[in-house]
Amino acid sequence: MKPLASVHERELKAERGAGQKRKFGELGFGLLFASPVLLGYVIFVIVPIAATFYLGFTSYSVGTVPKWIGFDNYASLFSGADPFFYPAVKATVYYVGLSVPLGIILSFFLAILLNQQVAGKSFFRGVFYLPVIIPLAASSMVWMWLLQPDFGIVNYALDALHLPTSRWLGDTTSVVPTLILFSFWTLGNTIVIFLAGLQGIPAHLYEAIELDGGNRLHKLIYITIPMSSSIIFFNTVIAFINGFQTFVQPAVMTQGGPNNASLLYVLYLFNEGFKSSRMGSASAISVLLFLVIMLFTAAIFYFSKSLVYYEGKEERR
Amino acid sequence: MKKHSLGNRIVIYALLIAGSLFFLFPIFWMLRTSLINMGDLYQMPPKLLPDDLSWENFEQALGAYPFGRFFLNSTIITASAMLGVLFSSSVCAYSFSRIHWKGRDKVFGFILTGLMIPFFVVMIPQYVFWNALHLTDTFVPLIAPAWFGGGIFNIFLLRQFFLGIPTELDEAAKVDGAGHFRIYLQIILPIGKQAMIVVGLLTFLANWNDYLGPLAFITSESNYTLMQGLTLFQGSYSAQWHLMMAATSVIVIPSLIVFLVAQRHFIEGIAMTGIKG
């Protein structure tokens, strides 16, 4: 009997030991496997953000020691002592304010169009997505050529049709609208996300409306839009956040010109930090961008509570 | 879904074709201009197609700058970043989906906030950091982040996918004495291949097409990427659109090929991130 009990005891002990070991082991393994991103988050996100806030209060360029100057950087931005700040804010508000809502409406419409039962559906989807994979630096060059005022094909075609032509990127009044037009060319991601959402809408809802004698517009207003509201919301947040960070297009096509009309905020930020080597001031500019994006995200989340319909709440955390 | 009436169908096709023209014409015009000769470039009315194809545009455009070098640089950066992302984001996603450690979901939620942080906000301190390590004007600043988690978005995407794999598989493997390394390598990775392909493709595009990163970190011409080479070209050949379009075409073609080969994965991947977001 005795040996048997001790075997049993031993087993129990071993089990307990293994249990403890596993418990510790799970945490250990969990942290080990997550260590790249945990380290990365500290090195590439947390520390740099703290540094951005700190440097924003200093006068600093690479190779010098940061000198604490309090709110001077911010004062110089808001007082207009820096001649580029307000033009940059103005251009950005103009660009984002127009391109985001128009882009959302257009891509939602295109997604509905691509969701119709037609021959060559996947071909059309591929075509609408194609511009997204082309490097922006390259497509910016292509559009510069298309929109070249004197020899560009667009002005030639407009002229041939007796429609008014434009200086496009070459004129202070038309440069931002031209950038917005170009932004429509790269709506593919948004379209595809809308499309995925549309495919999730149950067909019986449309059938119910048909039985009640509803038409196409009723379907759009009472089913498609409400059922897509969470995705419209998602895409809008992403579009705003991306819109504020539009860099390549003005950097390649206009360098912010003519007369700073297309000096989008992050291009101004880049110039300040890397071209003028005023890293302190550039950090202050980054801090403002950070605050605006955070406020924006928070505001949209807040207001969306009453506007957005989520199907199956448990799917969202 | 039921069939449309003839009138509706005509409207739908007309809109689809008009849309396709808007999306395709610029690409066609790029290729067309890259093959036209200098004499026909400014001809009015413009020729829709060149009379004879001027392949020498490519020779001339690529000979003007060390494009071969730029191509190699872009390839090294992109390949290293892809390796890093595929390894580190899958390992991290494994931790956040298949290992049950205390505080896991809270930590993940916290890390997700990083998705909202624009690169521009951390760009200057990152530059200062790499500069202090004397690593600016090398490929390290462009590659290193890929090995440290490889982007929160990619971890998020893989985690979603890994969460959908039945836990019975791990349990069975554990009974057989397999540890996390073996479960990751022999169960999760093979099943998650599809999601890994999507992450790999998105990483390829993000790095191959990247303009801002090299612009911030790379300064000497011998380390330039293709995108930087292109703007270098723009500076000195601004009126020679046939040469500019030839250089642009060369840069676009790798992305085009990758897309044509893997179109399905791209569109599924984007959709996956959208609905499960």
PDB file of N, CA and C in Angstrom, chain A residues 45-55, chain B residues 125:
ATOM      1  N   VAL A  45       7.841  54.122 -30.583  1.00  0.00           N
ATOM      2  CA  VAL A  45       6.616  54.904 -30.371  1.00  0.00           C
ATOM      3  C   VAL A  45       6.690  55.726 -29.075  1.00  0.00           C
ATOM      4  N   ILE A  46       6.788  55.030 -27.931  1.00  0.00           N
ATOM      5  CA  ILE A  46       6.646  55.748 -26.658  1.00  0.00           C
ATOM      6  C   ILE A  46       7.773  56.759 -26.439  1.00  0.00           C
ATOM      7  N   VAL A  47       9.011  56.282 -26.550  1.00  0.00           N
ATOM      8  CA  VAL A  47      10.134  57.194 -26.316  1.00  0.00           C
ATOM      9  C   VAL A  47      10.130  58.344 -27.332  1.00  0.00           C
ATOM     10  N   PRO A  48       9.934  58.050 -28.638  1.00  0.00           N
ATOM     11  CA  PRO A  48       9.902  59.174 -29.587  1.00  0.00           C
ATOM     12  C   PRO A  48       8.782  60.181 -29.312  1.00  0.00           C
ATOM     13  N   ILE A  49       7.612  59.706 -28.870  1.00  0.00           N
ATOM     14  CA  ILE A  49       6.546  60.674 -28.605  1.00  0.00           C
ATOM     15  C   ILE A  49       6.935  61.579 -27.454  1.00  0.00           C
ATOM     16  N   ALA A  50       7.468  60.966 -26.395  1.00  0.00           N
ATOM     17  CA  ALA A  50       7.929  61.771 -25.269  1.00  0.00           C
ATOM     18  C   ALA A  50       8.982  62.768 -25.745  1.00  0.00           C
ATOM     19  N   ALA A  51       9.893  62.291 -26.593  1.00  0.00           N
ATOM     20  CA  ALA A  51      10.956  63.154 -27.102  1.00  0.00           C
ATOM     21  C   ALA A  51      10.389  64.289 -27.953  1.00  0.00           C
ATOM     22  N   THR A  52       9.355  63.990 -28.739  1.00  0.00           N
ATOM     23  CA  THR A  52       8.747  65.030 -29.564  1.00  0.00           C
ATOM     24  C   THR A  52       8.194  66.150 -28.685  1.00  0.00           C
ATOM     25  N   PHE A  53       7.481  65.745 -27.618  1.00  0.00           N
ATOM     26  CA  PHE A  53       6.928  66.754 -26.708  1.00  0.00           C
ATOM     27  C   PHE A  53       8.058  67.583 -26.084  1.00  0.00           C
ATOM     28  N   TYR A  54       9.110  66.885 -25.669  1.00  0.00           N
ATOM     29  CA  TYR A  54      10.235  67.606 -25.047  1.00  0.00           C
ATOM     30  C   TYR A  54      10.903  68.547 -26.057  1.00  0.00           C
ATOM     31  N   LEU A  55      11.252  68.020 -27.219  1.00  0.00           N
ATOM     32  CA  LEU A  55      11.975  68.835 -28.205  1.00  0.00           C
ATOM     33  C   LEU A  55      11.153  70.037 -28.655  1.00  0.00           C
TER      34      LEU A  55
ATOM     35  N   PRO B 125      12.332  62.526 -33.598  1.00  0.00           N
ATOM     36  CA  PRO B 125      13.119  61.789 -32.595  1.00  0.00           C
ATOM     37  C   PRO B 125      13.752  60.523 -33.168  1.00  0.00           C
TER      38      PRO B 125
END
